[in-house]
PDB file of C-alpha atoms in Angstrom:
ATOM      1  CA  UNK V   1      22.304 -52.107  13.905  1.00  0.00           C
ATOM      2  CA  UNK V   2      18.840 -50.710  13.109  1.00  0.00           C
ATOM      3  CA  UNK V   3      18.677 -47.455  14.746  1.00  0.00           C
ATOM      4  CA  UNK V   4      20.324 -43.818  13.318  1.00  0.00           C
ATOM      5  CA  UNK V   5      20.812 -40.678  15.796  1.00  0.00           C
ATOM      6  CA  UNK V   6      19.192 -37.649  14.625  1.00  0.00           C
ATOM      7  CA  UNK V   7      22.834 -35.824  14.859  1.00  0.00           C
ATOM      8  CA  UNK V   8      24.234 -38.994  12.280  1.00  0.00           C
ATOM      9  CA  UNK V   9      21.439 -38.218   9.829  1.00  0.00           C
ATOM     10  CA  UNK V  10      21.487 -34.533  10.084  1.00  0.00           C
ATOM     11  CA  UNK V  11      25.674 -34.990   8.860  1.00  0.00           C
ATOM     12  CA  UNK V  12      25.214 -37.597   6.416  1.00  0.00           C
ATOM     13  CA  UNK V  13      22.208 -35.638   4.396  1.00  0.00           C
ATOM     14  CA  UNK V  14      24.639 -32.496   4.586  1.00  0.00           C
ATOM     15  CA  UNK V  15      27.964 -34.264   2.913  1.00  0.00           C
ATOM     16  CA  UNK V  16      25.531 -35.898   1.044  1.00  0.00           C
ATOM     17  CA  UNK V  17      23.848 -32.811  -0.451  1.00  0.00           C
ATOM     18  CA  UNK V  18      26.976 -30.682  -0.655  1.00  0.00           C
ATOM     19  CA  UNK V  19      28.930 -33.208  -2.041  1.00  0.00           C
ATOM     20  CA  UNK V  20      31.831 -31.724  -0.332  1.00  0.00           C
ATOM     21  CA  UNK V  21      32.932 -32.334   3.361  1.00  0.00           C
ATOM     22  CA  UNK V  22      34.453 -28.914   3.285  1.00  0.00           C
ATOM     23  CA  UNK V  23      31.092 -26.779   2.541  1.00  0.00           C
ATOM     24  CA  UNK V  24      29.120 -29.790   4.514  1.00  0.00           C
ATOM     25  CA  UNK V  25      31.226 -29.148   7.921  1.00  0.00           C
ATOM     26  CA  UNK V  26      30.754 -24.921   6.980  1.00  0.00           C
ATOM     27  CA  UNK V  27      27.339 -25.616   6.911  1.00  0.00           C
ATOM     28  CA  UNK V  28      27.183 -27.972   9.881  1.00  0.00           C
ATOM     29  CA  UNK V  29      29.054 -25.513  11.896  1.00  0.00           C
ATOM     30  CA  UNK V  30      31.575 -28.144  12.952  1.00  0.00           C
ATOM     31  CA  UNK V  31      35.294 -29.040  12.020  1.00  0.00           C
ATOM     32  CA  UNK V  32      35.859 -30.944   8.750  1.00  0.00           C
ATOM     33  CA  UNK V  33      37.873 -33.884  10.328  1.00  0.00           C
ATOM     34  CA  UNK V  34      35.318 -35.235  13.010  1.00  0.00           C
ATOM     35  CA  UNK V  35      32.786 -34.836   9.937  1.00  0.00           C
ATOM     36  CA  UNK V  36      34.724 -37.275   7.779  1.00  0.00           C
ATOM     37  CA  UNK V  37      35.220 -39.628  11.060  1.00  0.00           C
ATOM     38  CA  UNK V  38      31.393 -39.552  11.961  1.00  0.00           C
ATOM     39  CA  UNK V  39      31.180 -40.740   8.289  1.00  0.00           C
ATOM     40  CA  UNK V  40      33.362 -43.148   8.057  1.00  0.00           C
ATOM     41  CA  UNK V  41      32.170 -44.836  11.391  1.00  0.00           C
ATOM     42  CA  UNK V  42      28.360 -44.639  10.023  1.00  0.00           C
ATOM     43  CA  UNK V  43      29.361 -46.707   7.122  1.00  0.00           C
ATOM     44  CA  UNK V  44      30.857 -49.063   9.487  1.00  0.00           C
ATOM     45  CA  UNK V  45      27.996 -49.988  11.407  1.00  0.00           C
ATOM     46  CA  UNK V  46      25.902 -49.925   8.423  1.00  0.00           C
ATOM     47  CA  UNK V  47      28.175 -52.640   6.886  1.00  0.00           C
ATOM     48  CA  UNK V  48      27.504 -50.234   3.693  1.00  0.00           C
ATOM     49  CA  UNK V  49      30.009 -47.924   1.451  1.00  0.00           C
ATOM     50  CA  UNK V  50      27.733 -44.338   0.851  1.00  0.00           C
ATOM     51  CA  UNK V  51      30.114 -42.414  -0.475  1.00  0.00           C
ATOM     52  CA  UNK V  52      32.405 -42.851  -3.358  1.00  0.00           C
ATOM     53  CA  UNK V  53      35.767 -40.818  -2.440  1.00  0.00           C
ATOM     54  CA  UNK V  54      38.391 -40.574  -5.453  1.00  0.00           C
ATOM     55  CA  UNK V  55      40.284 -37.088  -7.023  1.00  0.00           C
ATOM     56  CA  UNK V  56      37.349 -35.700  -8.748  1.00  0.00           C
ATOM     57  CA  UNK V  57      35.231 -35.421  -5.352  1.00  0.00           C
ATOM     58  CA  UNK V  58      32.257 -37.375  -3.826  1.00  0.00           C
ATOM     59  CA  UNK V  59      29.996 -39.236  -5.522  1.00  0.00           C
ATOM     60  CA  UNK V  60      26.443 -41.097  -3.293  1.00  0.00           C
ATOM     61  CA  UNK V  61      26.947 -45.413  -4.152  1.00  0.00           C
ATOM     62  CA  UNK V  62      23.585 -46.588  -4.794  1.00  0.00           C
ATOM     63  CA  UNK V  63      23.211 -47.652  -0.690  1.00  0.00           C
ATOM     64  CA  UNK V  64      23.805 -43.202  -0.195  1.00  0.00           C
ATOM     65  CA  UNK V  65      21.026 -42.473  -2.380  1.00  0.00           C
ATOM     66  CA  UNK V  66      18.698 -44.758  -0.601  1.00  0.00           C
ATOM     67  CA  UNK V  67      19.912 -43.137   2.575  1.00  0.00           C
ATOM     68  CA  UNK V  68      19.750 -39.831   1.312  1.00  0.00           C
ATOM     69  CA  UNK V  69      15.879 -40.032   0.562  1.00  0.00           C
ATOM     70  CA  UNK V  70      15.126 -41.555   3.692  1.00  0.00           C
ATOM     71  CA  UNK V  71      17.377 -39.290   5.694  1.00  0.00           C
ATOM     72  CA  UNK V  72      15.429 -36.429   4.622  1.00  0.00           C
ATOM     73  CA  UNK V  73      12.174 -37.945   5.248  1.00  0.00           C
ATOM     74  CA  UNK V  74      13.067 -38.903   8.853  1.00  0.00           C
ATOM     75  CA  UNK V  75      14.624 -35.403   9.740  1.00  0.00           C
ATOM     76  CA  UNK V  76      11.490 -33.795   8.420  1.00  0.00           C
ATOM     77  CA  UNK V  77       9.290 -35.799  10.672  1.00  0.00           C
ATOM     78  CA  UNK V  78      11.679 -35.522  13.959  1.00  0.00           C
ATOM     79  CA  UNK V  79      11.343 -31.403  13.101  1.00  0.00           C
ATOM     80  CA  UNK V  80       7.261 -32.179  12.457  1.00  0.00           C
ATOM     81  CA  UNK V  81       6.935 -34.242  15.640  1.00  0.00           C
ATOM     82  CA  UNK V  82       8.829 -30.894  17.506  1.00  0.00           C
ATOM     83  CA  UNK V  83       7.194 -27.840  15.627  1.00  0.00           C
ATOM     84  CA  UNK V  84       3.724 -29.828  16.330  1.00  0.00           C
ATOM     85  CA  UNK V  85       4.024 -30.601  19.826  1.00  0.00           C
ATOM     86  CA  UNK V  86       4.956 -27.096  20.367  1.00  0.00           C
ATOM     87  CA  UNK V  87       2.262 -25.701  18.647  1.00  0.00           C
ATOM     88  CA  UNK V  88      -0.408 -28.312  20.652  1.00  0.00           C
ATOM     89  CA  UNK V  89       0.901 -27.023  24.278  1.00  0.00           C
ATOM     90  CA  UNK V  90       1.000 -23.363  22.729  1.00  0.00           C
ATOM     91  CA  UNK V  91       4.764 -23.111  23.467  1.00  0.00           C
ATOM     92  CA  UNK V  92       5.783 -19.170  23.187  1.00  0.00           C
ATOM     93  CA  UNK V  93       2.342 -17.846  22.881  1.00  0.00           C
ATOM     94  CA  UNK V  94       0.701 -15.121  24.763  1.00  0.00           C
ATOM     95  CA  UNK V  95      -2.495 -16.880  26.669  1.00  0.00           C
ATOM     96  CA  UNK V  96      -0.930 -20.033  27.148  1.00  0.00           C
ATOM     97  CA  UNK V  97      -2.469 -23.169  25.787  1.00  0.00           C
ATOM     98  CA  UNK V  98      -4.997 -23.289  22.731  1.00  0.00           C
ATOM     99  CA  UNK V  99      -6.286 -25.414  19.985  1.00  0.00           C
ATOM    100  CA  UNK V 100      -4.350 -24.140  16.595  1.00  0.00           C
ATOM    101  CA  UNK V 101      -4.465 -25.250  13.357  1.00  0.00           C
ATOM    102  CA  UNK V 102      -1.630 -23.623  10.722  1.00  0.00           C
ATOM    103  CA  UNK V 103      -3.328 -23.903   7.365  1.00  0.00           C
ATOM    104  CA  UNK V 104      -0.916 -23.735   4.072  1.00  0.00           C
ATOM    105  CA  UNK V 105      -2.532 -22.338   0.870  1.00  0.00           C
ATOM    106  CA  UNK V 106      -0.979 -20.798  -2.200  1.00  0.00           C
ATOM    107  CA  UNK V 107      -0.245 -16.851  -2.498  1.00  0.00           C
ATOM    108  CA  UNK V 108      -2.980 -15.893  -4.151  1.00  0.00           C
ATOM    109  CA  UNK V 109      -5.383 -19.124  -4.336  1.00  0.00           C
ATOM    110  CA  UNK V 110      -9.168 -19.302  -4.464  1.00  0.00           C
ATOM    111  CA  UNK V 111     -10.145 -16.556  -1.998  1.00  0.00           C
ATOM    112  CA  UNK V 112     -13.471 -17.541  -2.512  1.00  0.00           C
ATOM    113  CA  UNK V 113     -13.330 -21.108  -1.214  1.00  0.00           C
ATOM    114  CA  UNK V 114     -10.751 -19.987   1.494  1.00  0.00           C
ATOM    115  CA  UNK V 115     -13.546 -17.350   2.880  1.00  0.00           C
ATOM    116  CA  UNK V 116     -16.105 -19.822   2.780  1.00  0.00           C
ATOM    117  CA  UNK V 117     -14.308 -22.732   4.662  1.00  0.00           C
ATOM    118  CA  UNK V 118     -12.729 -20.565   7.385  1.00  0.00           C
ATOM    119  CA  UNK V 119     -16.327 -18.869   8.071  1.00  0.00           C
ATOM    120  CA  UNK V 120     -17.863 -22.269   8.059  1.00  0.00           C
ATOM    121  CA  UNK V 121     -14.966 -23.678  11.051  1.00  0.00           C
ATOM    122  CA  UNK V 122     -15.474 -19.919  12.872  1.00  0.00           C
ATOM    123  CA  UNK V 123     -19.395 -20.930  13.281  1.00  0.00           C
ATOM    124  CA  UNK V 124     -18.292 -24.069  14.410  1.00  0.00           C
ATOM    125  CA  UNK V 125     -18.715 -24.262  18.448  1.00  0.00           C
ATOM    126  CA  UNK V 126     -15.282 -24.560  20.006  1.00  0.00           C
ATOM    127  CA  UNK V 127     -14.149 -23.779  17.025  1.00  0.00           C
ATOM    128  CA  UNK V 128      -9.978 -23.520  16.816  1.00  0.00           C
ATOM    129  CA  UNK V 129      -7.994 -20.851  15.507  1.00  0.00           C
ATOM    130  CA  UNK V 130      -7.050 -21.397  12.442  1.00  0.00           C
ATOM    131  CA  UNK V 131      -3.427 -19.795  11.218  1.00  0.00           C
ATOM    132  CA  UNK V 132      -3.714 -19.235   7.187  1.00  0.00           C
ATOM    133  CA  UNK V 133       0.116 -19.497   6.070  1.00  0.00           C
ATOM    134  CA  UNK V 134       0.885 -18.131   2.738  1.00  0.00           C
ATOM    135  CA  UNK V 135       2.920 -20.189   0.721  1.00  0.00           C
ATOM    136  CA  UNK V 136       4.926 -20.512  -2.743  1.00  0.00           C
ATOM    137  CA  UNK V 137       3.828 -22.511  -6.007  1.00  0.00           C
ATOM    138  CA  UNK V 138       4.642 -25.789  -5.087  1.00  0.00           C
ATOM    139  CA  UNK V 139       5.841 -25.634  -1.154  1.00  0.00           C
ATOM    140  CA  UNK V 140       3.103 -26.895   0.660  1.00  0.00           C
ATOM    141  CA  UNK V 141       3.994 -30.325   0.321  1.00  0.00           C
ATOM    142  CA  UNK V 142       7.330 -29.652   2.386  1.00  0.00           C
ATOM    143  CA  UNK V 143       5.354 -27.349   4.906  1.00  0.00           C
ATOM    144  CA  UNK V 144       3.269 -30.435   5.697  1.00  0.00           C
ATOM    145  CA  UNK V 145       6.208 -32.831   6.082  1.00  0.00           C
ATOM    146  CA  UNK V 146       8.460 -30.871   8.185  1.00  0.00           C
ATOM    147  CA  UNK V 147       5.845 -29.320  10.255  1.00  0.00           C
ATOM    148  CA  UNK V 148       5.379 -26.029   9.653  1.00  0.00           C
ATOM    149  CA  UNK V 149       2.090 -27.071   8.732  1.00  0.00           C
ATOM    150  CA  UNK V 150      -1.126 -29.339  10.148  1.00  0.00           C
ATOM    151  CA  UNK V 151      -2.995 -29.076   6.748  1.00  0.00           C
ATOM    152  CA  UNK V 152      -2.955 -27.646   3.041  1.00  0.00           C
ATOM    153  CA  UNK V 153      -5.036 -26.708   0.504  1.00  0.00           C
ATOM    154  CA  UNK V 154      -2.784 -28.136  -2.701  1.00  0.00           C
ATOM    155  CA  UNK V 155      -3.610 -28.185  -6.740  1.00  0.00           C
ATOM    156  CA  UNK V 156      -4.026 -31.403  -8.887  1.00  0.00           C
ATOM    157  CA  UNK V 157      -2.127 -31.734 -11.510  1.00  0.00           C
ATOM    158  CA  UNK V 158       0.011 -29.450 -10.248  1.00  0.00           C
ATOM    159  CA  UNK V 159       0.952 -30.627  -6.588  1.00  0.00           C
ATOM    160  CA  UNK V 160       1.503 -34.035  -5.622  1.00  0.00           C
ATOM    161  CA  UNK V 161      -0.406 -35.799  -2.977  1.00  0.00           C
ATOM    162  CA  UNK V 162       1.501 -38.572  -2.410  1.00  0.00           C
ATOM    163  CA  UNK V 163       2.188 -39.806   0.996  1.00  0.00           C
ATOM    164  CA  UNK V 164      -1.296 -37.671   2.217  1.00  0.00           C
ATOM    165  CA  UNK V 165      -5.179 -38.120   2.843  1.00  0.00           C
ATOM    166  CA  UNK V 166      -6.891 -35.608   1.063  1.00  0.00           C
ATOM    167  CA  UNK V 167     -10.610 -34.538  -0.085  1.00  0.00           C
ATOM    168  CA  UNK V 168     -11.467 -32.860  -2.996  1.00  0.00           C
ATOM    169  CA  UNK V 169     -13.136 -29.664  -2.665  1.00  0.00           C
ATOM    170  CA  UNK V 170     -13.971 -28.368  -5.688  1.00  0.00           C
ATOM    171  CA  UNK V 171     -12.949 -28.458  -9.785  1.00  0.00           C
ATOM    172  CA  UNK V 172     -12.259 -25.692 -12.561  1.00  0.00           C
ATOM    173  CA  UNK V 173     -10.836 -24.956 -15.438  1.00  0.00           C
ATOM    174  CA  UNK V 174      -7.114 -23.340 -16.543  1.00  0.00           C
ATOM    175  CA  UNK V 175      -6.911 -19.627 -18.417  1.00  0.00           C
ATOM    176  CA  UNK V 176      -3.832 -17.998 -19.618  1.00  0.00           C
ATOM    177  CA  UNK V 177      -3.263 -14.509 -17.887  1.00  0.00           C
ATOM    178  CA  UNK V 178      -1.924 -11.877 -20.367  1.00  0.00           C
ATOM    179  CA  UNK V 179      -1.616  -8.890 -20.489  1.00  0.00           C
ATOM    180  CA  UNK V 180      -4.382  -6.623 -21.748  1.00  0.00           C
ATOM    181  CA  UNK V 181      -3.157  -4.950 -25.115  1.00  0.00           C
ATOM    182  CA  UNK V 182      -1.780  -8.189 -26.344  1.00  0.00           C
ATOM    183  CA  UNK V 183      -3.742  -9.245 -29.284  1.00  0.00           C
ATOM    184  CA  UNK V 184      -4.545 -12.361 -27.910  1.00  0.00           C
ATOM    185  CA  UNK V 185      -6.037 -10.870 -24.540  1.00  0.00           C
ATOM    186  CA  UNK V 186      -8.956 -10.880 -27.208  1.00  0.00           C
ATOM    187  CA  UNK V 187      -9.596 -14.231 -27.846  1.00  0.00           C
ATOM    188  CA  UNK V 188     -12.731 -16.019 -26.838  1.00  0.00           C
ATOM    189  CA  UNK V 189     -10.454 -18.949 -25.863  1.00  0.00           C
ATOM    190  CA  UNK V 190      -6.799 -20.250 -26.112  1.00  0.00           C
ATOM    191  CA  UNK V 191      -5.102 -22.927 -26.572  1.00  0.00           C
ATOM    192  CA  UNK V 192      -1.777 -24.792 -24.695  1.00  0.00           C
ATOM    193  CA  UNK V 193      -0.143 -25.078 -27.577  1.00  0.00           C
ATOM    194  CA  UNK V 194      -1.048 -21.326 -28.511  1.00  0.00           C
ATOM    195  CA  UNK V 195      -0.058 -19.836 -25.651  1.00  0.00           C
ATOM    196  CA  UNK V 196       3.396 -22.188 -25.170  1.00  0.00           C
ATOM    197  CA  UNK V 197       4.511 -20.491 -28.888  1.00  0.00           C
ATOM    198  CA  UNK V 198       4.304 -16.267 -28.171  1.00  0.00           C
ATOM    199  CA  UNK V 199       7.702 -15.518 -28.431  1.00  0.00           C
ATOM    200  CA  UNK V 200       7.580 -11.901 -26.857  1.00  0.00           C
ATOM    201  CA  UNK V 201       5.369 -13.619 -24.028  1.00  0.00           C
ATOM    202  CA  UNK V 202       7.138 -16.389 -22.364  1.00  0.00           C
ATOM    203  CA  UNK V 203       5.609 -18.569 -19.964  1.00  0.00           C
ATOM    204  CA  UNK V 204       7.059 -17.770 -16.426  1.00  0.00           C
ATOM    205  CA  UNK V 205       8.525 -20.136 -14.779  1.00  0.00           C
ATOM    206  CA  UNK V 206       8.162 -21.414 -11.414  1.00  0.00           C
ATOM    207  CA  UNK V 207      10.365 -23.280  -9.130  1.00  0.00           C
ATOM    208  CA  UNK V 208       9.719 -27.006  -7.893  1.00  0.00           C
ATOM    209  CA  UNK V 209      12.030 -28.682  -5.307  1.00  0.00           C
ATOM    210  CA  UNK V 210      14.116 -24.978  -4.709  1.00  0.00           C
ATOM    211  CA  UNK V 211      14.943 -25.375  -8.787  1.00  0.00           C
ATOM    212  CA  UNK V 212      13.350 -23.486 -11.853  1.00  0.00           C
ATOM    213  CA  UNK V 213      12.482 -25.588 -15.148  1.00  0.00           C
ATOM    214  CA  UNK V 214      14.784 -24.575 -18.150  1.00  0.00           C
ATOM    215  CA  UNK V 215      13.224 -22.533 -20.673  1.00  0.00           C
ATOM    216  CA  UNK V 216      13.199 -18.339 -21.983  1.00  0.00           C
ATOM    217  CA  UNK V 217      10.611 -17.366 -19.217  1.00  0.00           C
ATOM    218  CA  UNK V 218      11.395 -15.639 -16.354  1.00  0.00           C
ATOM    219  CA  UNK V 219      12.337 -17.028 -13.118  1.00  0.00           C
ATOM    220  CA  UNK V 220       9.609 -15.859 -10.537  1.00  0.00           C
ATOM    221  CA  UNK V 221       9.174 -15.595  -6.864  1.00  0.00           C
ATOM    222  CA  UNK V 222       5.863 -14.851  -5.863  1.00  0.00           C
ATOM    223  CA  UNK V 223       2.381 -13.593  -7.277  1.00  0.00           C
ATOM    224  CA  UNK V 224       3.405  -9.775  -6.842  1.00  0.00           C
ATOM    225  CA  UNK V 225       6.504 -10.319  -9.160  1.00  0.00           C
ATOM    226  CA  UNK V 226       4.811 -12.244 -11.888  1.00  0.00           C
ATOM    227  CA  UNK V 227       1.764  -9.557 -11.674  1.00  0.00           C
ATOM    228  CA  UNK V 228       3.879  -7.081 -12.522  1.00  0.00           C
ATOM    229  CA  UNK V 229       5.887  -8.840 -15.072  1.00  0.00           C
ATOM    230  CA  UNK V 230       2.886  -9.871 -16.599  1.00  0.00           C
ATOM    231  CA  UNK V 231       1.379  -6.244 -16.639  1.00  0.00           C
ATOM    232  CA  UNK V 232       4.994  -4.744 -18.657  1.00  0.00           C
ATOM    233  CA  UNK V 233       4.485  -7.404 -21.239  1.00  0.00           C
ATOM    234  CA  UNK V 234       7.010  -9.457 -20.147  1.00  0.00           C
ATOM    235  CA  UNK V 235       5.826 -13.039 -19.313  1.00  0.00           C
ATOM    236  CA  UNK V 236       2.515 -15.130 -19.188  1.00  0.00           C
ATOM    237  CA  UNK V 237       1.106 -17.532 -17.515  1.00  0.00           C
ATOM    238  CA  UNK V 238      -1.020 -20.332 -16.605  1.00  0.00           C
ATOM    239  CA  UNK V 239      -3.802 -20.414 -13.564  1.00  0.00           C
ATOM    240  CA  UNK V 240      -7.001 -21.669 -12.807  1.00  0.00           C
ATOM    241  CA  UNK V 241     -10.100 -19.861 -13.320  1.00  0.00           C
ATOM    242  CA  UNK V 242     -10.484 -18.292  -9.926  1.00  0.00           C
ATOM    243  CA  UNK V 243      -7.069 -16.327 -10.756  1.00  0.00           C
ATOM    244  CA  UNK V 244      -9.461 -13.704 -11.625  1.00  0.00           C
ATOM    245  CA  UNK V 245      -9.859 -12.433  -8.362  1.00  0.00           C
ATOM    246  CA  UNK V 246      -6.440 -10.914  -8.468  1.00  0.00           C
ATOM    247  CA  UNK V 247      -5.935  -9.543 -11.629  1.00  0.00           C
ATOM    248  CA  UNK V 248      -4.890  -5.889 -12.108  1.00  0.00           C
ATOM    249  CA  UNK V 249      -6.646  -3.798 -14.936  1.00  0.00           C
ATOM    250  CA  UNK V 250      -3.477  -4.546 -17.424  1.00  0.00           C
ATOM    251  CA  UNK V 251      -4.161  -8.076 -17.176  1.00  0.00           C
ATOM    252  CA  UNK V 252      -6.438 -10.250 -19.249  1.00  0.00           C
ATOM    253  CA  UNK V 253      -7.523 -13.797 -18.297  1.00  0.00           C
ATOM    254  CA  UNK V 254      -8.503 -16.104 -21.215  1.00  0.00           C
ATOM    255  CA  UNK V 255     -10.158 -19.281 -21.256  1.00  0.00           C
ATOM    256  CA  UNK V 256      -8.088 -22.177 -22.335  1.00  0.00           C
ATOM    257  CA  UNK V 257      -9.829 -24.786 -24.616  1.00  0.00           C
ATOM    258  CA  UNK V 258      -7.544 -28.143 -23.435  1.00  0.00           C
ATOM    259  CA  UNK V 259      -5.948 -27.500 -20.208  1.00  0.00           C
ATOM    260  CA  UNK V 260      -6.751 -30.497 -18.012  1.00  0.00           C
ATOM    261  CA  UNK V 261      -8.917 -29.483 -15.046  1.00  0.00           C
ATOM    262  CA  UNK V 262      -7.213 -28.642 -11.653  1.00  0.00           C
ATOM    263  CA  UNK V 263      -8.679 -29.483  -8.644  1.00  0.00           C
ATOM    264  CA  UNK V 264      -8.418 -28.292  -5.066  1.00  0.00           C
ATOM    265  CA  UNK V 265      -8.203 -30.402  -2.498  1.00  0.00           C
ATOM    266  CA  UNK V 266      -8.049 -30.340   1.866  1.00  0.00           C
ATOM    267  CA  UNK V 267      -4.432 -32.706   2.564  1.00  0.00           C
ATOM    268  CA  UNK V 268      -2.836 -33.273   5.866  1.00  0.00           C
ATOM    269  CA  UNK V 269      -0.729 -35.867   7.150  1.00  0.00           C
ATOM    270  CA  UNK V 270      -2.175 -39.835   6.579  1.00  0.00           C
ATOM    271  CA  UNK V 271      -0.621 -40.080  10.197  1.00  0.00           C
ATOM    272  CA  UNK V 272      -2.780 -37.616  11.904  1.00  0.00           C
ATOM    273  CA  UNK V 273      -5.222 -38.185  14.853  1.00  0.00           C
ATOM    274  CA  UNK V 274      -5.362 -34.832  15.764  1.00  0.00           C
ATOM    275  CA  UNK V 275      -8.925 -33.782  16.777  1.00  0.00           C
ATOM    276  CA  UNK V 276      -9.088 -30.051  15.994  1.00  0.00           C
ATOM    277  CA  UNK V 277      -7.854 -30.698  12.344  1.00  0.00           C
ATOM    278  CA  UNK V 278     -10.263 -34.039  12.128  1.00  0.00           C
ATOM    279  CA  UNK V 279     -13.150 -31.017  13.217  1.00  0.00           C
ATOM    280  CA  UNK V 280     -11.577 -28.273  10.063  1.00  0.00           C
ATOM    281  CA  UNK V 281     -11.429 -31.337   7.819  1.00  0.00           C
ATOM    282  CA  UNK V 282     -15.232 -32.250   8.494  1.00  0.00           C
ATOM    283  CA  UNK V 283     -16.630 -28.473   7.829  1.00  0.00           C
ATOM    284  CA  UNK V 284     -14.503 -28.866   4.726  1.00  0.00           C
ATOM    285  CA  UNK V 285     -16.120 -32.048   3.307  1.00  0.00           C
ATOM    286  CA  UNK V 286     -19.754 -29.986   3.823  1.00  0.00           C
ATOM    287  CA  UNK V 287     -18.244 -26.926   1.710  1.00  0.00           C
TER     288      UNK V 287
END
């Protein structure tokens, strides 16, 4: 056997995530016992054992894990393959039919550079419309592989590119935004180590994956919350240079002396043909 149905995957990932047929079938929407039999007859045709099944609970064998990963991967592109076909025959639109491109950047990133390339692709003849989709800190990997997305503008270090094509746009340096009557919001220039050790100021944390990092900071949401935050003396935090653009007047952004540079970069799938995005990914490249 070397093919999986969709509806297979979709029940294995859920068990296999939940770790619990009772909360997997809730979430499925379907009856616990044909949930255990659809997994029990998936292992069979594998020839493979995915689940360990004792008193504690469920445990993934070393064969679930593997199937877990890919699972995920192939639901994501069977959702891709749907949300983009859609959004080529402009299913559900007013108009009917038009070139679209749905563009995922970060709350808050590089207005500058943003401005610049979708003014360049709008003097562009034939130009298509481009649909800028705000995003979280670190979700605009996911947006690209289930399909809620044709192309992102992403961060190195701080995004992973993995799996992509990408160009590089443009480089800058990291400050530390604080807020403006700290004593330090006077500093020519910080350090990471400096700015990691201000007990009454720590670094806010993001989350990665749908999980936050341990540590004291608080857990934040978006760019409004941690602006705020930031402005009551309650957090800090760590951006690139063209940050600036949003700061408030209780805000200071200082230069930091070693942060490694971050660079932003134009990434879509390494699968695409799609003309209109080949045409936005050109008048990026001439930025």
């Amino acid at each position: 056997m070397d093919t999986l149905e969709t509806r297979e995957l979709r029940y294995f990932v859920a068990v296999a995530e939940e770790l619990h047929f009772g909360r997997a079938a809730e979430r499925l929407g379907i009856a616990q016992p044909p949930l255990s039999r659809a997994i029990q007859q998936l292992e069979r045709r594998l020839g493979v054992a995915l689940l360990e099944r004792n008193r504690r609970g469920v445990s993934l064998t070393g064969a679930g894990e593997i199937l877990l990963q890919e699972g995920r991967a192939a639901l994501d592109a069977t959702t891709a393959a749907v949300r983009r076909t859609r959004r080529a025959g402009g299913a559900g639109r007013p108009g009917g039919p038009r070139d679209r491109v749905v563009l995922a950047v970060k709350a808050g990133a590089f207005h500058e550079l943003l401005n610049k390339l979708l003014d360049a692709h709008a003097a562009e003849p034939g130009a298509a419309e481009i649909e800028v989709l705000p995003s979280g800190m670190c979700e605009q990997e996911a947006m690209l592989r289930d399909g809620r997305a044709d192309v992102a503008l992403m961060h190195t270090p701080f995004n992973s590119l993995a799996g992509f094509d990408s160009v590089a746009l443009v480089t800058e340096g990291q400050v530390a935004i604080l807020p403006a009557s700290h004593p330090l919001a006077t500093r020519k220039s910080l350090s990471l180590a400096e700015i990691s050790d201000v007990p009454e100021l720590p670094l806010a944390r993001w989350p990665r994956h749908d999980t936050y990092p341990p540590g004291p900071g608080p857990e934040v949401h978006d760019q409004t919350q941690l602006a705020q935050l930031i402005a009551l003396g309650r957090t800090t935090a760590v951006f690139p240079e063209s940050a600036r653009t949003w700061l408030w007047d209780e805000h200071a952004a200082v230069p930091l002396s070693d942060a490694p540079p971050v660079t932003t970069h134009i990434v879509w799938p390494a699968h695409s043909r799609s003309r209109v995005l080949a045409g936005l990914i050109e008048t990026a490249s001439r930025l």
